[in-house]
Coordinates of C-alpha atoms in Angstrom, one line a residue:
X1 CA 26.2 -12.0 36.2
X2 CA 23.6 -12.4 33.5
X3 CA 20.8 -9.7 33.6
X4 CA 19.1 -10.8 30.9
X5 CA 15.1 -11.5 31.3
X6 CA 15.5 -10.0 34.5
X7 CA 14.0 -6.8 35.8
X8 CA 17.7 -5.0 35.2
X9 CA 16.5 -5.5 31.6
X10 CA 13.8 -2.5 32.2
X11 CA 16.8 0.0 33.4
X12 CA 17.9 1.2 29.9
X13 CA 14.7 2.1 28.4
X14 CA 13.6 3.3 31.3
X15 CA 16.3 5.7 32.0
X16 CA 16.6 7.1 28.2
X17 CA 12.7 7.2 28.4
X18 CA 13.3 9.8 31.3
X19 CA 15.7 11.6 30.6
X20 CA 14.4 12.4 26.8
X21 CA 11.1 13.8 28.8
X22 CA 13.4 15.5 30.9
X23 CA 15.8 17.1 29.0
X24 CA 14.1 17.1 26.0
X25 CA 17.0 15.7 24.3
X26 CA 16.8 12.9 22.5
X27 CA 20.9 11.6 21.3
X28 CA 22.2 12.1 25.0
X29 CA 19.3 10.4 26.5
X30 CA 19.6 7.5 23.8
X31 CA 23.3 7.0 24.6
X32 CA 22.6 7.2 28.5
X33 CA 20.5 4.3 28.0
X34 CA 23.0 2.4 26.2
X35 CA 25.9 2.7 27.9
X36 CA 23.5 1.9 30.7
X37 CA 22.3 -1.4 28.5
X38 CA 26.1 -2.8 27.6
X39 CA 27.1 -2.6 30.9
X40 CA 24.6 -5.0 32.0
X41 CA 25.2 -7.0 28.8
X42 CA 28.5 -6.7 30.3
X43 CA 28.1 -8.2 34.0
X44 CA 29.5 -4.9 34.8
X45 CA 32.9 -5.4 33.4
X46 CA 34.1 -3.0 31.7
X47 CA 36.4 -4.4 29.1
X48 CA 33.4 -6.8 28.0
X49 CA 30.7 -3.7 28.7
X50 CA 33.3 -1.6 26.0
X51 CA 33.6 -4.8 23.5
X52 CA 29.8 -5.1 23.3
X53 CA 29.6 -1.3 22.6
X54 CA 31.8 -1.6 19.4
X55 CA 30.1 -4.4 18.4
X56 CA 26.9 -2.5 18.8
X57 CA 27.9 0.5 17.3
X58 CA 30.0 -1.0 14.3
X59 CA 27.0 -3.6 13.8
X60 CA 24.9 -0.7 12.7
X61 CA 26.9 -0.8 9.0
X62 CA 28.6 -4.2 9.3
X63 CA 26.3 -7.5 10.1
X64 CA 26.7 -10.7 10.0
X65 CA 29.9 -10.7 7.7
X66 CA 28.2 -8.3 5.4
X67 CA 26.7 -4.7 5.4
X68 CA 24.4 -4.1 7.3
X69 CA 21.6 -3.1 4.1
X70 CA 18.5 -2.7 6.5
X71 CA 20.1 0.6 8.0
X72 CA 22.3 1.8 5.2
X73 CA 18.7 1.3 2.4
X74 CA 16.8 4.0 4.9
X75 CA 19.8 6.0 5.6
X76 CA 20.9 6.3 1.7
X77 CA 16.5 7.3 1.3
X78 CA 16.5 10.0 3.7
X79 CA 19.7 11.2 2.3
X80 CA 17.6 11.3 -1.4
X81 CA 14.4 12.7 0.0
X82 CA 16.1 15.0 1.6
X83 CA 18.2 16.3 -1.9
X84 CA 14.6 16.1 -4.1
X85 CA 13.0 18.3 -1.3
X86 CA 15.9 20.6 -1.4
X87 CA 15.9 20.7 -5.4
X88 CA 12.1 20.8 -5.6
X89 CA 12.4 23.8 -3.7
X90 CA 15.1 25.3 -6.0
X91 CA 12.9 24.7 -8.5
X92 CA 10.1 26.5 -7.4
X93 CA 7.9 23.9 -7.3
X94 CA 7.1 23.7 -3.3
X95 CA 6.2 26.9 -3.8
X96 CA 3.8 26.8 -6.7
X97 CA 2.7 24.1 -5.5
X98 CA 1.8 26.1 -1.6
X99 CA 0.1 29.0 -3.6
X100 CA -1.6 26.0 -6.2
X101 CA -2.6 25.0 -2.6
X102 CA -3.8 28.0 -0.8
X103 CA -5.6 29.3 -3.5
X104 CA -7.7 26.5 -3.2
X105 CA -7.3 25.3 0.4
X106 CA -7.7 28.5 2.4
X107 CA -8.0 27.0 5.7
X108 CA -6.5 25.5 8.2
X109 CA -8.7 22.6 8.2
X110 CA -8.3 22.5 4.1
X111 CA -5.1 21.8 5.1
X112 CA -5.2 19.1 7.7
X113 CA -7.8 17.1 5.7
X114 CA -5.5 17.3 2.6
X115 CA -2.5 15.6 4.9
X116 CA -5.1 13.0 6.4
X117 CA -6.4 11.8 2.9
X118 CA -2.7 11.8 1.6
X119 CA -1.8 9.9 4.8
X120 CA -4.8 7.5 4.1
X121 CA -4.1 6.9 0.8
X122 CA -0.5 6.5 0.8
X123 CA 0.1 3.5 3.1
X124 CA 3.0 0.6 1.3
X125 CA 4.9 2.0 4.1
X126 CA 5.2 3.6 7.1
X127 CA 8.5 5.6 7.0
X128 CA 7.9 6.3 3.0
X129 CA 4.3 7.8 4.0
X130 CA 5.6 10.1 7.0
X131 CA 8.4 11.4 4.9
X132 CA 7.0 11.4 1.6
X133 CA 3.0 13.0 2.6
X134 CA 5.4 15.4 5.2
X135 CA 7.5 16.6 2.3
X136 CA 4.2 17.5 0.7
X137 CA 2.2 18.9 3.3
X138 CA 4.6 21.3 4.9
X139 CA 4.4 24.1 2.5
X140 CA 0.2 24.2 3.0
X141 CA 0.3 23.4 6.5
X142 CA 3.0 26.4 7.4
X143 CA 1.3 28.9 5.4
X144 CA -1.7 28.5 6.6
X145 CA -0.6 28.1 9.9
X146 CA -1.0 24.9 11.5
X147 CA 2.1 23.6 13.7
X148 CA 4.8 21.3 12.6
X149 CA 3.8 19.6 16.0
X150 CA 0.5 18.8 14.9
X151 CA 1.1 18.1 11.5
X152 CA 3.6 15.4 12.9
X153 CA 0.7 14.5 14.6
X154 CA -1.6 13.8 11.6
X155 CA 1.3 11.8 9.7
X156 CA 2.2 9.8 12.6
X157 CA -1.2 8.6 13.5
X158 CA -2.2 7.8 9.9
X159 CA 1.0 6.4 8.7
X160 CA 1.3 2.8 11.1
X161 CA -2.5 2.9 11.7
X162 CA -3.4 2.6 8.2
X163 CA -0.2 0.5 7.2
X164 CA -1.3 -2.3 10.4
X165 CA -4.8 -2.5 8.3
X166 CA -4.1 -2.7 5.0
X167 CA -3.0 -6.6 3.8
X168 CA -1.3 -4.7 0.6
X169 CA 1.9 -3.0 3.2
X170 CA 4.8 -3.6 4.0
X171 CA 3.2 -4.4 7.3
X172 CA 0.7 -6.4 6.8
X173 CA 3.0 -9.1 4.3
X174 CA 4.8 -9.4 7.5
X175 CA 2.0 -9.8 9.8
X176 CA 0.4 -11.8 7.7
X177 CA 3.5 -14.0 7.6
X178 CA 3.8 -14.0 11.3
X179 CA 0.4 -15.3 11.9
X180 CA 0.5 -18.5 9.1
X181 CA 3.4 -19.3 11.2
X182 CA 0.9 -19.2 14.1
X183 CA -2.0 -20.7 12.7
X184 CA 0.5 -23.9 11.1
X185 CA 1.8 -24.5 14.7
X186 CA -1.7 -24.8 16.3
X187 CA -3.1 -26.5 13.3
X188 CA -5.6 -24.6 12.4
X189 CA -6.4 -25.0 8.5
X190 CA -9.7 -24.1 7.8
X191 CA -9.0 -20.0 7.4
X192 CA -6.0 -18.9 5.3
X193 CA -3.2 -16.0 7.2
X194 CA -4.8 -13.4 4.8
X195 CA -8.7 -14.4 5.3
X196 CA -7.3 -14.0 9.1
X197 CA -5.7 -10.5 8.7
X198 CA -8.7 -9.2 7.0
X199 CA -11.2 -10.6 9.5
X200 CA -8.7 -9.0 12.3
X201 CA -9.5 -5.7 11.0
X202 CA -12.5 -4.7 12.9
X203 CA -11.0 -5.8 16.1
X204 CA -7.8 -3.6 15.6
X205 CA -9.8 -0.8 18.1
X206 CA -6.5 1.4 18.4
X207 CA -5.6 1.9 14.8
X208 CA -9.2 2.2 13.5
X209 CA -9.9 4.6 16.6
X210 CA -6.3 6.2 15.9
X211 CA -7.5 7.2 12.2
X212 CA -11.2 8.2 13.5
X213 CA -9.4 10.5 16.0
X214 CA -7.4 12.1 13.5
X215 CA -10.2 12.8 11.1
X216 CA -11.8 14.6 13.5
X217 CA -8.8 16.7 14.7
X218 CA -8.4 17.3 10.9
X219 CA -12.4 18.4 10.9
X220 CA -12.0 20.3 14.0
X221 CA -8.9 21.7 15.7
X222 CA -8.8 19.8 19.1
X223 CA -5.8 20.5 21.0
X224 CA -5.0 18.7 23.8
X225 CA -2.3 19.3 25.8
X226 CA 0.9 20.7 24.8
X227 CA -0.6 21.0 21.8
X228 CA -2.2 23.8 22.6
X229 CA 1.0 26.1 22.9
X230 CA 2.1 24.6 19.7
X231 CA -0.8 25.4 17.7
X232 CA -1.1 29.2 20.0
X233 CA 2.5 30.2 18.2
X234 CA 1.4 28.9 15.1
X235 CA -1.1 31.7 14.7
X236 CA 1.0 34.2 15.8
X237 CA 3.4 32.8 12.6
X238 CA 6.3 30.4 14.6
X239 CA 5.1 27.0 13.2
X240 CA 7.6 25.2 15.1
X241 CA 9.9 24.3 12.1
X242 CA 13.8 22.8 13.1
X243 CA 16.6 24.1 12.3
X244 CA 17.9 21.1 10.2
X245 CA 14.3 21.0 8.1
X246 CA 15.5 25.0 6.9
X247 CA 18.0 24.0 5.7
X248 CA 17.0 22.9 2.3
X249 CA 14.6 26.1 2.1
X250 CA 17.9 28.4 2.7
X251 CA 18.0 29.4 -1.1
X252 CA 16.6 31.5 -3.5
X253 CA 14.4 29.4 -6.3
X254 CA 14.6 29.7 -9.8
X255 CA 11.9 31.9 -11.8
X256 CA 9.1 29.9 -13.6
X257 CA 8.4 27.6 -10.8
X258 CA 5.7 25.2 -11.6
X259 CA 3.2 22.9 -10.2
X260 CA 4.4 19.7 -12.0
X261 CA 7.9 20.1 -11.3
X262 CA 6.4 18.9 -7.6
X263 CA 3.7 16.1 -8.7
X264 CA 5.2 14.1 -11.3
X265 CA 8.6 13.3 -9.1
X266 CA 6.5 12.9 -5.9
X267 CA 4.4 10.8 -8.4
X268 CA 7.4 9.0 -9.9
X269 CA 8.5 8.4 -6.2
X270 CA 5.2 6.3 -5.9
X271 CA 5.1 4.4 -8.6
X272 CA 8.7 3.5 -8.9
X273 CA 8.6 2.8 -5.2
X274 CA 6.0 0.2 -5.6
X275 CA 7.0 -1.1 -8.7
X276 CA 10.1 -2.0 -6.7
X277 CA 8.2 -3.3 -3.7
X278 CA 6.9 -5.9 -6.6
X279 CA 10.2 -6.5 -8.5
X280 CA 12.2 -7.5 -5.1
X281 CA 9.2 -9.5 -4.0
X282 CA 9.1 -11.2 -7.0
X283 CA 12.9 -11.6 -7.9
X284 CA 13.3 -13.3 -3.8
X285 CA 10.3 -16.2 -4.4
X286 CA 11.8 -16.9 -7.6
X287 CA 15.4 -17.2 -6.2
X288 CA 14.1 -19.6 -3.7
X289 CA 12.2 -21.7 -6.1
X290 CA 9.2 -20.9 -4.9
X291 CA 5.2 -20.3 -6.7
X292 CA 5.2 -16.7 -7.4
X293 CA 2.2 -15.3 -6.0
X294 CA 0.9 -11.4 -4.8
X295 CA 0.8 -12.3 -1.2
X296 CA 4.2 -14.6 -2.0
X297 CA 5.7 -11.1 -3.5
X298 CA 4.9 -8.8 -0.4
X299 CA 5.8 -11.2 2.5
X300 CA 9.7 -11.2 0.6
X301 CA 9.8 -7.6 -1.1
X302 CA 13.3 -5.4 0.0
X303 CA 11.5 -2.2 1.8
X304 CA 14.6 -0.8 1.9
X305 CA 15.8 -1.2 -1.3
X306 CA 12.9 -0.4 -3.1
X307 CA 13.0 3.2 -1.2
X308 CA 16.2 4.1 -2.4
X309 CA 15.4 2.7 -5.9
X310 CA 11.9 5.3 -5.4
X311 CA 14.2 7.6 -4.4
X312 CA 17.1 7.2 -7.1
X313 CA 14.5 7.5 -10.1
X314 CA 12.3 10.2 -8.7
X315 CA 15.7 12.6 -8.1
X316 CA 16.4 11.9 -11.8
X317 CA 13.7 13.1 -12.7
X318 CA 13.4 16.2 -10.4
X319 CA 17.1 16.8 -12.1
X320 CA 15.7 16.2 -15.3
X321 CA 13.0 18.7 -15.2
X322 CA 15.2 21.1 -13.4
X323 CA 18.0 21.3 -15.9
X324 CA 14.8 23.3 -18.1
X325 CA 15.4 26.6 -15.7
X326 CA 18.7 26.4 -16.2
X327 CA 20.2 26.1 -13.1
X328 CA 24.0 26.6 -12.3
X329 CA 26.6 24.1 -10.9
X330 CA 27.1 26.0 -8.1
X331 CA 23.0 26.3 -7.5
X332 CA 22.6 22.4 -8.1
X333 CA 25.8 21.3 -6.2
X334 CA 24.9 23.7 -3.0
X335 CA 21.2 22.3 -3.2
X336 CA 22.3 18.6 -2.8
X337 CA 24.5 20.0 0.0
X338 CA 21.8 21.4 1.4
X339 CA 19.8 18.3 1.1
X340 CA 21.5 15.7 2.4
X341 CA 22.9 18.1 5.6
X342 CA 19.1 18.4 6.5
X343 CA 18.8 14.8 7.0
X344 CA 21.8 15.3 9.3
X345 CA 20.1 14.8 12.8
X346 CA 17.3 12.6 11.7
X347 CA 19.8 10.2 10.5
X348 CA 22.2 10.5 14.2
X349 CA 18.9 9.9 16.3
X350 CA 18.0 6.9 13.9
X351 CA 21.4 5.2 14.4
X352 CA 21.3 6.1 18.4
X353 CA 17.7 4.5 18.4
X354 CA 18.9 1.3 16.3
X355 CA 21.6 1.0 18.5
X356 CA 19.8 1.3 21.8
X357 CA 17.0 -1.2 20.5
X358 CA 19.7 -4.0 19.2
X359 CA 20.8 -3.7 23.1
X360 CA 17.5 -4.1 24.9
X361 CA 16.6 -6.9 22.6
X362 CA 20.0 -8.4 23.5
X363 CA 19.1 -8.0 27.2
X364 CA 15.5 -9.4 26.1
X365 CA 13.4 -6.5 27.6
X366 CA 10.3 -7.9 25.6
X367 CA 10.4 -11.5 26.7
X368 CA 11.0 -10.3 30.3
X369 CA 7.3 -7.7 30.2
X370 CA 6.1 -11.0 28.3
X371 CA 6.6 -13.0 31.2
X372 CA 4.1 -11.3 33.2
X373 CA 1.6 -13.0 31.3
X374 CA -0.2 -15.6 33.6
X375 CA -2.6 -18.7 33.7
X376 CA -4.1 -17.3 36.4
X377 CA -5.8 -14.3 35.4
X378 CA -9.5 -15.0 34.1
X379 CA -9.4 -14.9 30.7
X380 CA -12.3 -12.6 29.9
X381 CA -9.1 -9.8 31.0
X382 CA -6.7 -11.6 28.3
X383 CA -7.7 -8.8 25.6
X384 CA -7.2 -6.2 27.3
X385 CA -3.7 -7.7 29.9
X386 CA -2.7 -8.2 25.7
X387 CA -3.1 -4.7 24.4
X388 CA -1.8 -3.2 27.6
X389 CA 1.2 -5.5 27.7
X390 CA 2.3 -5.3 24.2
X391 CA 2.0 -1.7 24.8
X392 CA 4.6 -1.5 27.4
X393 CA 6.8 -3.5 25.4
X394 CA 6.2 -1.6 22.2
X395 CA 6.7 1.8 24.1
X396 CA 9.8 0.3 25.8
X397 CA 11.4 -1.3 23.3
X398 CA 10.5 1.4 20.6
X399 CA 9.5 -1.5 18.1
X400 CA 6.0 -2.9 16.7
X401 CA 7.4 -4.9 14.6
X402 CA 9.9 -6.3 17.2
X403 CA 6.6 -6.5 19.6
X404 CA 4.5 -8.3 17.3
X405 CA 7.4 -11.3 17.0
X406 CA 7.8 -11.7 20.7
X407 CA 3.6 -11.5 21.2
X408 CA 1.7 -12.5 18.7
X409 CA 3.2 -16.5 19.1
X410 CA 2.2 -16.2 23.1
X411 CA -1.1 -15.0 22.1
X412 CA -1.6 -17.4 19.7
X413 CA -1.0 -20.0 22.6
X414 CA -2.6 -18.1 25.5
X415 CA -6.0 -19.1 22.9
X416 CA -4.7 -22.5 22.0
X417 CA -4.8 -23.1 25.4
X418 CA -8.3 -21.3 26.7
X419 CA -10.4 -20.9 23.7
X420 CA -9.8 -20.7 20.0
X421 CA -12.4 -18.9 19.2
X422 CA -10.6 -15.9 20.7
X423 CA -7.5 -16.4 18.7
X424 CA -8.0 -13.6 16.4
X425 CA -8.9 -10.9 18.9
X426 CA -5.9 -11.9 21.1
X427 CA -3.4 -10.9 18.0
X428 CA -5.5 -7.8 16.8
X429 CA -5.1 -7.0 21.1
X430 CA -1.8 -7.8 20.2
X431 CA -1.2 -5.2 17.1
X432 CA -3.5 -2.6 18.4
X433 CA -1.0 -2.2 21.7
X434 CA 2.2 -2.6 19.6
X435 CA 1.2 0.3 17.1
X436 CA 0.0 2.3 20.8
X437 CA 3.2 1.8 22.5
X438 CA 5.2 2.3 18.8
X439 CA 3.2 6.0 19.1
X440 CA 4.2 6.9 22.6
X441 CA 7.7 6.2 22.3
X442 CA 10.6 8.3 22.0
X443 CA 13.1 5.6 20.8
X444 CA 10.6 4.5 18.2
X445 CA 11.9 4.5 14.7
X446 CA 8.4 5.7 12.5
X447 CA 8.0 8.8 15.5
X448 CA 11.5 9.7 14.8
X449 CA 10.8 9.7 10.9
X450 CA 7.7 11.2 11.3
X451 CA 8.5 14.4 13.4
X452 CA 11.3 14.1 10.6
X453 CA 8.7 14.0 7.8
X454 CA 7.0 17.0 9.4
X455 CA 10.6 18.8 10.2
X456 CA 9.2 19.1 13.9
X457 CA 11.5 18.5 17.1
X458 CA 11.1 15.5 17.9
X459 CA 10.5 15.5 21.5
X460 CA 7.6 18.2 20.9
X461 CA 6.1 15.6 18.4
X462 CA 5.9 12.8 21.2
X463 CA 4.8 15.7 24.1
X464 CA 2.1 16.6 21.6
X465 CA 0.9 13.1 20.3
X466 CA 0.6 11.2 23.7
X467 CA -2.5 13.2 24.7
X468 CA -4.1 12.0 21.8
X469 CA -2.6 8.4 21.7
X470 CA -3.7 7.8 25.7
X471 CA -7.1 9.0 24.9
X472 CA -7.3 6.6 21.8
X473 CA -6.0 3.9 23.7
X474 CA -8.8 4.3 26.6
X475 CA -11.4 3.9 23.9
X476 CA -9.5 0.9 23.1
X477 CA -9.2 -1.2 26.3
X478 CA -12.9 -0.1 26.7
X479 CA -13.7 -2.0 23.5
X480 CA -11.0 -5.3 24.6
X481 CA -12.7 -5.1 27.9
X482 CA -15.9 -5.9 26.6
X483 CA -15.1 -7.8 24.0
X484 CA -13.1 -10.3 26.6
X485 CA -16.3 -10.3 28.7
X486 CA -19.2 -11.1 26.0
X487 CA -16.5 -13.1 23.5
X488 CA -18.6 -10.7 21.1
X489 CA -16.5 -9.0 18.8
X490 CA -19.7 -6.8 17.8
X491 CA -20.6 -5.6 21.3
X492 CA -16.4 -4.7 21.6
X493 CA -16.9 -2.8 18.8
X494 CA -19.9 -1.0 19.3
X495 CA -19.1 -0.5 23.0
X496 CA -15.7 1.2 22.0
X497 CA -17.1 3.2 19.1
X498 CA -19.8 4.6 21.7
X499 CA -17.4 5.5 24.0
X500 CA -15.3 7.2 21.4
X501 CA -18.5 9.0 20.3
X502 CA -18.8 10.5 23.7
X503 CA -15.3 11.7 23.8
X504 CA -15.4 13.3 20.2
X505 CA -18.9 15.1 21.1
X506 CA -17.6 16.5 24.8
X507 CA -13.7 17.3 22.8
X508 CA -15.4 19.4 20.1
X509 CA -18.2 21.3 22.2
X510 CA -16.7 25.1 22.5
X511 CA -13.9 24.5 19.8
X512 CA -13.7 27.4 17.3
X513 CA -14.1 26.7 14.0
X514 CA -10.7 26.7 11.9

């Protein structure tokens, strides 16, 4: 029996979903959902059911004849971010850098804004911002204070927000690709996939609401939620931190810490980061014979690859500058240790998340929630049935990216076949629901790698974000709503940004000034 496209296909999200609120554990309820998954891929046979599991499970290194380079690039990063934040604090730099810090930022708030602008500034990538601005941040945020939950929080909700907006991302090249596909298909010639993106910026109400929100959290410490316990034990000193994120702080640094030996390999990190992001770009349109342009370079660049090659030069250079204290083998070999064993459950979850998506797109979860979309509905709703839809899918299926390649092409039809004009706020509905659902979900990829970043349990980071991501997404549909009933894009906007000015002003009434 096939249960493909069927409503079978919800069953395995749905029942890891539950049981990671439930339990609050997220590897069992990942593998609940798919053993649950291959045994519909199955037909309920459980030779086949078994078959499909090895195939899953031994497809997360070996693909296609090959290695599977996707999975083993981020795994082999977090492995080297973990080792440079384990020798940077051996170093002493982390901790220059927190009293460089404090001195200066002596608030909470201090704090929070520095991870916001960080977040907002640093967005090639979404899993290199959460880990890289988290690896930062943690030393200001714990001393003065604020919860791993909601500094999870912050990184989260600027990390895909800002990478969804910004054309130069790892994102955007393959939005942008996505849509000239789109565009091509319907004929539509007289606006260029980039000229689209950009003019699709403005109508992306969740991520630019997302950011707003989080800039005002930063400016003002609104806790909703289960928040509010998290940031309660902050002040009384337990800032939430996980036992795997201790790990690389288990050891006594070297005298003469300083602040350099922290901002020139984060720095180098950067740069050769993006340098690579350029070179792999560049070296796949010239392999395929292609004109070598920018936008050419960022729709082909290796993420992957260029991570670990950020990675790879940056811990040189940490080692290099190291190796000036004088460190032992003993202290160097133990720090590594210590590194890559605190990547250790970030790195199980990831594969158990990998795994349980490859199964629910096998079992075509997305296409089946896409099927819902109708002719009939009136189409002044199609913005906001959009968002909410590729919400559910995003949030089910713990993938924008896979969300965006299922939806954008329907909604690029659902307006070839009503009214063009609404073509470009059907896909921003589209990528303002995916990055939503991406936020809420506890199988999502980025939210693993950001409560990672922040060294946060992981189910605390989705209890404590979904307060903030509901009340963002409200705003939102308020905006789609209205934008579906005028066909202004304006009047959506405006509408949205009033009602989001009402929330802010009734949120921060009464809160104490951190």
């Amino acid at each position: 029996m096939n249960f493909a496209e069927s409503a079978w296909s919800l069953l395995p999200p749905l029942l890891a979903l539950t049981a990671a609120v439930v339990t609050r554990r997220v590897v069992p309820s990942l593998a609940i959902g798919i053993l649950a998954g291959v045994i519909l891929l199955g037909g309920g046979d459980w030779q086949a059911s078994a078959q499909i599991l090895w195939q899953k499970v031994s497809g997360l290194v070996w693909a296609d004849g090959g290695l599977n380079s996707w999975n083993l690039y981020i795994v082999a990063f977090l492995l080297l971010l973990g080792m440079l934040t384990s020798l940077l604090s051996l170093s002493g730099a982390t901790q220059a850098f927190a009293d460089w810090a404090i001195a200066r930022i002596q608030t909470a708030r201090g704090a929070r804004l520095t991870t916001v602008f960080l977040g907002v500034v640093i967005f090639i990538d979404d899993y290199f911002n959460s880990l890289a601005v988290g690896s930062v941040s943690r030393p200001i945020t714990d001393k003065l204070r604020t919860s791993r939950a909601k500094l999870a929080y912050l990184l989260d909700s600027t990390a895909a927000p800002m990478c969804v907006l910004m054309p130069v991302s790892s994102w955007g090249a393959y939005i942008i690709a996505v849509i000239g596909g789109i565009l091509v298909s319907h004929q539509i010639t007289d606006i260029s996939p980039l000229h689209a993106f950009v003019a699709m910026i403005p109508m992306n109400f969740y991520a630019v609401f997302a950011i707003g929100l989080v800039i005002v959290t930063a400016i003002w410490p609104i806790n909703l939620g289960a928040m509010k316990d998290s940031e309660r034990r902050a002040l009384e000193g337990d800032t939430g931190r996980v036992d795997a994120s201790a790990l690389a702080d288990e050891q006594e640094p070297l005298a003469n810490g300083h602040l350099l030996g922290l901002l020139v390999p984060i720095a180098t990190l950067v740069f050769a980061t993006v340098i690579g992001l350029v070179v792999t770009g560049a070296m796949a349109v010239l392999n395929a014979g292609d004109k070598l342009t920018a936008l050419a370079a960022l729709e082909n660049t290796d993420v992957g690859l260029s991570l670990v090659i950020g990675g790879v030069i940056a811990l040189a250079v940490a080692v290099m500058m190291l190796l000036r204290q004088r460190p032992t083998v003993k202290q160097l070999g133990r720090s590594f240790t210590l590194g890559a064993a605190s990547m250790k459950g970030a790195i199980i979850v990831l594969f158990f998340a990998w795994c349980i998506g490859s199964v629910i797109s096998d079992l075509k979860t997305g296409t089946y929630l896409a099927s819902f979309v109708g002719d009939s509905m009136g189409t002044n709703w199609l913005p906001v049935l959009l968002f909410v839809l590729a919400g559910l899918m995003a949030f089910s299926t713990g993938t924008s990216w896979g969300t965006f390649g299922i939806m954008l092409p329907i909604a690029g039809d659902m307006a070839a076949a009503t009214d063009l004009v609404m073509m470009l706020p059907y896909l921003a509905a589209v990528l303002a629901g995916s990055v939503f659902g991406d936020h809420c979900s506890p199988i999502s990829d980025t939210t693993i790698l950001s409560s990672t970043g922040a060294g946060c349990d992981h189910i605390e980071h989705v209890r404590t974000q979904l307060p903030y991501a509901v009340l963002v997404a409200i705003v939102s549909a308020v905006g789609y709503a209205v934008l579906g009933t005028s066909g202004s894009v304006m009047a959506g906007f405006f509408a949205a940004s009033a009602v989001f000015t009402l929330v802010v002003w009734g949120l921060q009434r009464g809160v104490r000034d951190v």
